[in-house]
Short mmCIF file of C-alpha atoms in Angstrom, two decimals:
data_model
loop_
_atom_site.label_atom_id
_atom_site.label_comp_id
_atom_site.label_asym_id
_atom_site.label_seq_id
_atom_site.Cartn_x
_atom_site.Cartn_y
_atom_site.Cartn_z
CA UNK A 1 -17.35 -2.08 -102.83
CA UNK A 2 -14.11 -4.11 -103.53
CA UNK A 3 -12.15 -3.46 -100.35
CA UNK A 4 -8.63 -3.54 -102.44
CA UNK A 5 -9.85 -1.06 -104.87
CA UNK A 6 -10.39 1.58 -102.26
CA UNK A 7 -7.76 0.71 -100.33
CA UNK A 8 -5.04 -0.95 -102.09
CA UNK A 9 -5.53 1.09 -105.30
CA UNK A 10 -3.72 4.16 -104.48
CA UNK A 11 -3.87 7.01 -106.80
CA UNK A 12 -0.51 8.99 -105.89
CA UNK A 13 -1.29 11.97 -104.00
CA UNK A 14 0.71 14.31 -106.05
CA UNK A 15 -0.56 12.98 -109.61
CA UNK A 16 -3.05 15.31 -111.35
CA UNK A 17 -6.16 13.96 -113.43
CA UNK A 18 -4.83 14.71 -116.95
CA UNK A 19 -7.25 14.59 -120.21
CA UNK A 20 -5.87 12.09 -122.76
CA UNK A 21 -6.50 15.13 -125.50
CA UNK A 22 -3.72 17.47 -126.69
CA UNK A 23 -4.16 20.95 -125.92
CA UNK A 24 -4.40 22.17 -129.33
CA UNK A 25 -7.13 19.54 -130.95
CA UNK A 26 -10.01 21.29 -129.29
CA UNK A 27 -11.67 17.86 -128.97
CA UNK A 28 -12.55 18.13 -125.35
CA UNK A 29 -12.11 20.15 -121.98
CA UNK A 30 -8.68 21.63 -121.09
CA UNK A 31 -6.97 19.50 -118.20
CA UNK A 32 -8.04 21.23 -114.62
CA UNK A 33 -5.02 22.03 -112.48
CA UNK A 34 -4.87 20.61 -108.84
CA UNK A 35 -6.41 23.27 -105.93
CA UNK A 36 -3.65 24.87 -104.15
CA UNK A 37 -2.66 22.25 -101.22
CA UNK A 38 -2.34 24.53 -98.43
CA UNK A 39 -5.92 25.75 -99.31
CA UNK A 40 -7.24 22.11 -99.31
CA UNK A 41 -5.00 21.74 -96.15
CA UNK A 42 -6.97 24.63 -94.35
CA UNK A 43 -10.54 23.06 -95.02
CA UNK A 44 -9.16 19.34 -94.14
CA UNK A 45 -8.05 21.17 -91.12
CA UNK A 46 -11.43 22.67 -90.39
CA UNK A 47 -13.32 19.44 -91.09
CA UNK A 48 -11.29 17.33 -88.98
CA UNK A 49 -10.91 19.47 -85.63
CA UNK A 50 -14.72 20.61 -85.90
CA UNK A 51 -15.58 16.84 -86.27
CA UNK A 52 -13.01 15.85 -83.48
CA UNK A 53 -14.56 18.70 -81.00
CA UNK A 54 -18.59 17.99 -81.68
CA UNK A 55 -18.06 13.77 -81.29
CA UNK A 56 -16.91 10.89 -79.08
CA UNK A 57 -16.11 7.52 -79.15
CA UNK A 58 -17.44 4.83 -76.92
CA UNK A 59 -14.68 5.00 -74.32
CA UNK A 60 -16.86 3.99 -71.48
CA UNK A 61 -17.50 0.62 -73.25
CA UNK A 62 -13.92 -0.11 -73.52
CA UNK A 63 -13.28 1.41 -69.96
CA UNK A 64 -15.70 -1.65 -68.76
CA UNK A 65 -16.36 -3.91 -70.93
CA UNK A 66 -19.15 -6.24 -70.99
CA UNK A 67 -18.97 -9.91 -71.94
CA UNK A 68 -20.69 -9.35 -75.15
CA UNK A 69 -18.72 -6.22 -76.04
CA UNK A 70 -17.11 -6.79 -79.60
CA UNK A 71 -14.42 -4.29 -79.03
CA UNK A 72 -15.35 -1.97 -82.08
CA UNK A 73 -15.07 1.97 -82.10
CA UNK A 74 -18.38 3.95 -82.63
CA UNK A 75 -18.60 7.31 -82.91
CA UNK A 76 -21.37 9.69 -81.70
CA UNK A 77 -22.48 13.50 -81.74
CA UNK A 78 -22.01 15.58 -78.44
CA UNK A 79 -25.66 16.53 -77.94
CA UNK A 80 -28.60 15.57 -75.77
CA UNK A 81 -28.03 13.04 -73.14
CA UNK A 82 -24.17 12.55 -74.61
CA UNK A 83 -23.45 16.40 -74.45
CA UNK A 84 -21.14 16.10 -71.37
CA UNK A 85 -19.08 13.12 -72.81
CA UNK A 86 -15.41 13.67 -73.68
CA UNK A 87 -14.64 14.83 -77.07
CA UNK A 88 -12.28 12.91 -79.54
CA UNK A 89 -10.21 16.13 -79.91
CA UNK A 90 -9.41 15.70 -75.95
CA UNK A 91 -8.03 11.84 -76.90
CA UNK A 92 -6.22 12.17 -80.19
CA UNK A 93 -2.67 12.58 -80.76
CA UNK A 94 -1.45 14.55 -83.38
CA UNK A 95 1.77 13.65 -85.83
CA UNK A 96 3.28 16.10 -88.69
CA UNK A 97 3.64 14.66 -92.33
CA UNK A 98 5.43 16.64 -94.71
CA UNK A 99 4.15 15.66 -98.28
CA UNK A 100 4.56 17.44 -101.42
CA UNK A 101 6.25 20.30 -99.45
CA UNK A 102 3.26 20.76 -97.06
CA UNK A 103 3.19 19.76 -93.57
CA UNK A 104 -0.29 18.30 -92.65
CA UNK A 105 -1.66 17.17 -89.49
CA UNK A 106 -2.58 13.68 -88.71
CA UNK A 107 -4.83 12.79 -85.80
CA UNK A 108 -4.86 9.28 -84.37
CA UNK A 109 -6.99 7.89 -82.06
CA UNK A 110 -5.11 5.01 -79.55
CA UNK A 111 -7.72 3.52 -77.93
CA UNK A 112 -5.56 0.52 -77.22
CA UNK A 113 -1.92 0.55 -78.55
CA UNK A 114 -1.33 -3.48 -78.27
CA UNK A 115 0.74 -5.86 -76.71
CA UNK A 116 2.46 -7.07 -79.60
CA UNK A 117 4.96 -6.75 -82.63
CA UNK A 118 5.40 -2.83 -83.29
CA UNK A 119 3.65 -1.51 -86.70
CA UNK A 120 5.14 0.91 -88.76
CA UNK A 121 4.19 2.61 -92.04
CA UNK A 122 6.90 0.89 -93.63
CA UNK A 123 5.75 -3.09 -92.44
CA UNK A 124 2.90 -5.44 -93.68
CA UNK A 125 0.11 -5.89 -91.03
CA UNK A 126 -2.70 -8.11 -90.53
CA UNK A 127 -5.82 -5.99 -89.67
CA UNK A 128 -9.42 -4.88 -89.85
CA UNK A 129 -10.40 -1.85 -91.41
CA UNK A 130 -13.55 0.45 -91.99
CA UNK A 131 -13.63 3.81 -93.82
CA UNK A 132 -15.97 6.89 -93.76
CA UNK A 133 -16.24 9.89 -94.89
CA UNK A 134 -16.85 13.31 -92.49
CA UNK A 135 -20.62 13.00 -93.24
CA UNK A 136 -20.64 9.62 -91.77
CA UNK A 137 -20.76 7.80 -95.12
CA UNK A 138 -19.19 4.56 -95.04
CA UNK A 139 -17.37 3.72 -98.28
CA UNK A 140 -15.40 0.69 -97.40
CA UNK A 141 -14.34 -1.61 -94.78
CA UNK A 142 -13.14 -5.20 -94.20
CA UNK A 143 -15.26 -8.17 -93.07
CA UNK A 144 -12.51 -10.48 -92.21
CA UNK A 145 -8.99 -9.49 -91.33
CA UNK A 146 -6.58 -9.04 -94.20
CA UNK A 147 -2.92 -8.20 -94.79
CA UNK A 148 -1.95 -4.81 -96.25
CA UNK A 149 1.42 -3.98 -97.32
CA UNK A 150 1.28 -0.35 -96.33
CA UNK A 151 3.75 1.03 -98.70
CA UNK A 152 2.56 -0.70 -101.68
CA UNK A 153 3.84 -3.41 -103.98
CA UNK A 154 4.23 -3.22 -107.92
CA UNK A 155 1.32 -5.01 -110.02
CA UNK A 156 0.11 -4.34 -113.75
CA UNK A 157 -1.92 -1.21 -112.48
CA UNK A 158 1.59 0.28 -110.89
CA UNK A 159 2.31 0.56 -107.64
CA UNK A 160 -0.57 -0.09 -105.17
CA UNK A 161 -0.77 0.34 -101.59
CA UNK A 162 -2.50 2.28 -99.12
CA UNK A 163 -2.73 6.40 -99.03
CA UNK A 164 -0.05 7.98 -96.86
CA UNK A 165 -2.10 9.05 -93.79
CA UNK A 166 -3.31 5.52 -93.49
CA UNK A 167 -0.13 3.88 -93.33
CA UNK A 168 1.48 6.54 -90.61
CA UNK A 169 -1.70 5.91 -88.59
CA UNK A 170 -1.12 2.49 -88.54
CA UNK A 171 2.42 2.94 -87.09
CA UNK A 172 0.63 4.15 -83.71
CA UNK A 173 -0.07 0.46 -82.91
CA UNK A 174 1.30 -2.97 -81.91
CA UNK A 175 -0.60 -6.48 -82.59
CA UNK A 176 -1.47 -9.13 -80.47
CA UNK A 177 0.93 -10.77 -77.92
CA UNK A 178 -0.33 -13.96 -78.77
CA UNK A 179 -0.80 -15.04 -82.60
CA UNK A 180 -1.27 -18.58 -83.76
CA UNK A 181 -1.98 -20.07 -87.02
CA UNK A 182 -5.81 -21.91 -87.44
CA UNK A 183 -5.90 -24.91 -89.48
CA UNK A 184 -7.95 -23.14 -92.26
CA UNK A 185 -5.03 -20.70 -92.66
CA UNK A 186 -6.33 -17.61 -90.58
CA UNK A 187 -4.52 -16.62 -87.76
CA UNK A 188 -5.97 -16.79 -84.04
CA UNK A 189 -4.84 -13.93 -81.86
CA UNK A 190 -5.07 -13.11 -77.93
CA UNK A 191 -7.71 -9.90 -76.79
CA UNK A 192 -4.69 -7.23 -76.51
CA UNK A 193 -4.19 -6.12 -80.28
CA UNK A 194 -4.02 -2.65 -81.16
CA UNK A 195 -7.44 -0.70 -81.48
CA UNK A 196 -7.77 3.08 -82.81
CA UNK A 197 -8.92 5.58 -85.80
CA UNK A 198 -7.01 7.81 -87.63
CA UNK A 199 -8.70 11.19 -89.11
CA UNK A 200 -6.79 11.67 -92.35
CA UNK A 201 -6.46 14.93 -94.27
CA UNK A 202 -7.23 15.19 -97.73
CA UNK A 203 -3.42 15.62 -99.03
CA UNK A 204 -2.84 12.64 -96.92
CA UNK A 205 -5.70 11.16 -98.75
CA UNK A 206 -6.47 10.78 -102.38
CA UNK A 207 -6.61 14.31 -102.56
CA UNK A 208 -7.78 15.51 -106.60
CA UNK A 209 -8.05 11.80 -107.38
CA UNK A 210 -11.89 10.28 -106.69
CA UNK A 211 -11.87 6.56 -105.85
CA UNK A 212 -15.42 4.94 -105.78
CA UNK A 213 -17.83 6.93 -103.88
CA UNK A 214 -14.83 9.10 -102.13
CA UNK A 215 -15.18 12.41 -104.11
CA UNK A 216 -12.24 14.22 -104.82
CA UNK A 217 -10.42 16.74 -101.88
CA UNK A 218 -12.00 14.31 -99.61
CA UNK A 219 -10.74 14.13 -95.51
CA UNK A 220 -11.31 10.58 -94.41
CA UNK A 221 -11.80 8.41 -91.39
CA UNK A 222 -10.75 4.62 -90.72
CA UNK A 223 -10.80 2.83 -87.75
CA UNK A 224 -8.54 -0.17 -87.36
CA UNK A 225 -7.48 -3.31 -85.35
CA UNK A 226 -4.17 -4.55 -85.78
CA UNK A 227 -3.91 -8.05 -85.44
CA UNK A 228 -0.26 -8.98 -86.51
CA UNK A 229 2.90 -7.35 -87.78
CA UNK A 230 5.79 -8.47 -90.00
CA UNK A 231 8.74 -6.78 -88.39
CA UNK A 232 11.31 -5.13 -90.61
CA UNK A 233 9.51 -5.76 -94.17
CA UNK A 234 11.63 -5.84 -97.13
CA UNK A 235 9.41 -5.60 -100.25
CA UNK A 236 12.58 -6.16 -102.49
CA UNK A 237 14.23 -8.44 -100.51
CA UNK A 238 17.63 -7.11 -100.87
CA UNK A 239 18.54 -6.92 -97.31
CA UNK A 240 17.87 -3.40 -96.51
CA UNK A 241 14.36 -3.40 -94.46
CA UNK A 242 12.13 -1.06 -95.99
CA UNK A 243 12.17 1.60 -93.18
CA UNK A 244 16.04 1.97 -93.65
CA UNK A 245 14.74 2.48 -97.45
CA UNK A 246 13.00 5.98 -96.23
CA UNK A 247 16.18 7.96 -97.07
CA UNK A 248 14.93 11.64 -96.40
CA UNK A 249 13.12 10.16 -93.46
CA UNK A 250 9.56 12.03 -94.23
CA UNK A 251 7.91 8.62 -93.47
CA UNK A 252 6.91 8.16 -96.78
CA UNK A 253 8.89 5.56 -99.19
CA UNK A 254 7.48 6.45 -102.83
CA UNK A 255 9.78 9.59 -102.93
CA UNK A 256 13.03 7.81 -101.89
CA UNK A 257 14.45 6.81 -105.54
CA UNK A 258 18.20 7.08 -105.35
CA UNK A 259 18.95 6.18 -109.11
CA UNK A 260 15.85 8.19 -110.25
CA UNK A 261 14.57 5.31 -112.39
CA UNK A 262 11.25 5.44 -111.58
CA UNK A 263 11.06 2.69 -109.25
CA UNK A 264 11.48 3.69 -105.49
CA UNK A 265 14.45 2.25 -103.26
CA UNK A 266 12.19 -0.38 -101.31
CA UNK A 267 10.99 -1.73 -104.38
CA UNK A 268 14.56 -1.61 -106.42
CA UNK A 269 17.00 -4.52 -106.21
CA UNK A 270 20.03 -2.04 -107.09
CA UNK A 271 19.41 1.23 -105.45
CA UNK A 272 21.88 3.42 -106.69
CA UNK A 273 21.99 2.05 -110.38
CA UNK A 274 25.56 0.78 -110.64
CA UNK A 275 24.69 -2.47 -111.91
CA UNK A 276 25.69 -3.98 -108.84
CA UNK A 277 22.72 -5.32 -106.41
CA UNK A 278 22.06 -4.03 -103.41
CA UNK A 279 22.58 -7.19 -101.61
CA UNK A 280 26.10 -7.27 -102.78
CA UNK A 281 26.89 -4.09 -101.24
CA UNK A 282 26.01 -4.79 -97.88
CA UNK A 283 26.99 -7.35 -95.11
CA UNK A 284 24.15 -9.42 -93.21
CA UNK A 285 25.67 -10.87 -90.03
CA UNK A 286 24.37 -14.21 -88.30
CA UNK A 287 22.69 -12.21 -85.91
CA UNK A 288 20.73 -10.03 -88.27
CA UNK A 289 22.60 -7.22 -88.19
CA UNK A 290 23.83 -5.26 -90.99
CA UNK A 291 26.87 -3.48 -92.17
CA UNK A 292 26.24 -0.70 -94.43
CA UNK A 293 29.67 -0.67 -96.34
CA UNK A 294 31.46 2.38 -97.46
CA UNK A 295 34.29 1.59 -99.24
CA UNK A 296 35.31 5.24 -100.71
CA UNK A 297 34.80 6.86 -96.93
CA UNK A 298 32.64 9.40 -98.54
CA UNK A 299 30.24 9.15 -96.23
CA UNK A 300 27.68 7.49 -98.36
CA UNK A 301 26.97 3.53 -98.39
CA UNK A 302 28.00 1.90 -101.10
CA UNK A 303 24.31 0.72 -101.81
CA UNK A 304 23.34 4.33 -102.60
CA UNK A 305 26.58 5.34 -104.21
CA UNK A 306 26.96 4.76 -107.70
CA UNK A 307 30.67 5.95 -107.84
CA UNK A 308 31.81 3.83 -104.81
#
């Protein structure tokens, strides 16, 4: 499967699958409404915690790596001769992400944090990944490292980017401390890059939308290696970094649209829709610091204030 079609072709989790037929023409089945998000959340939590309680990762190989160790995460069941190993539940960290008015638990396994630049959900990262369902069926993955713009870019098919759970899992890691460019355009990096996994509830994945071999309402597992990070990514090049465009601070950029024009702020060069480009309503100093002007003193910076 083409990796970009799965990771980069994000179906917005808040979008229902709607039939093209009108309700009154009787030419097809009626649209099926989304299931209740809280109900799906409870199912996802049960699936994820059950997996974490009954599985382990190859931490012993990471603790004492052999010369030929590939630094790849492998999961196994806690049974037989492996029954006494440490469960994943003992190692994961949990962060709460509010999306579509529901508080979700996102579970992240940090095997190695990394020693380089800090990744955030708003940045572009150079990485490897592998995606699996909770029945261990692999649905996607990269063979060689790829650049991912985590929040997404505008294409002919709309905004494409990673699902919220993936982007917020990546922000637990850093890249390698040393990164250089090879003659073929690929990157060479030191062996201190971030390594881990994220366990994503359906509500922070594709929810009611199916993707290839991923059924609707599926929780997902991604293992990942983070090699390099473009810090303070600014998709629309308006001078305001993506992460600052997260106005409501919910770690999701697509629901911040100050002028309600359908284009989220991080992709909008005129965030407040007043006809003055955002770049002209801020000051970028020589040292790179940014001053957010508020000429009318109402507590709202000019670039977000249509009547400033």
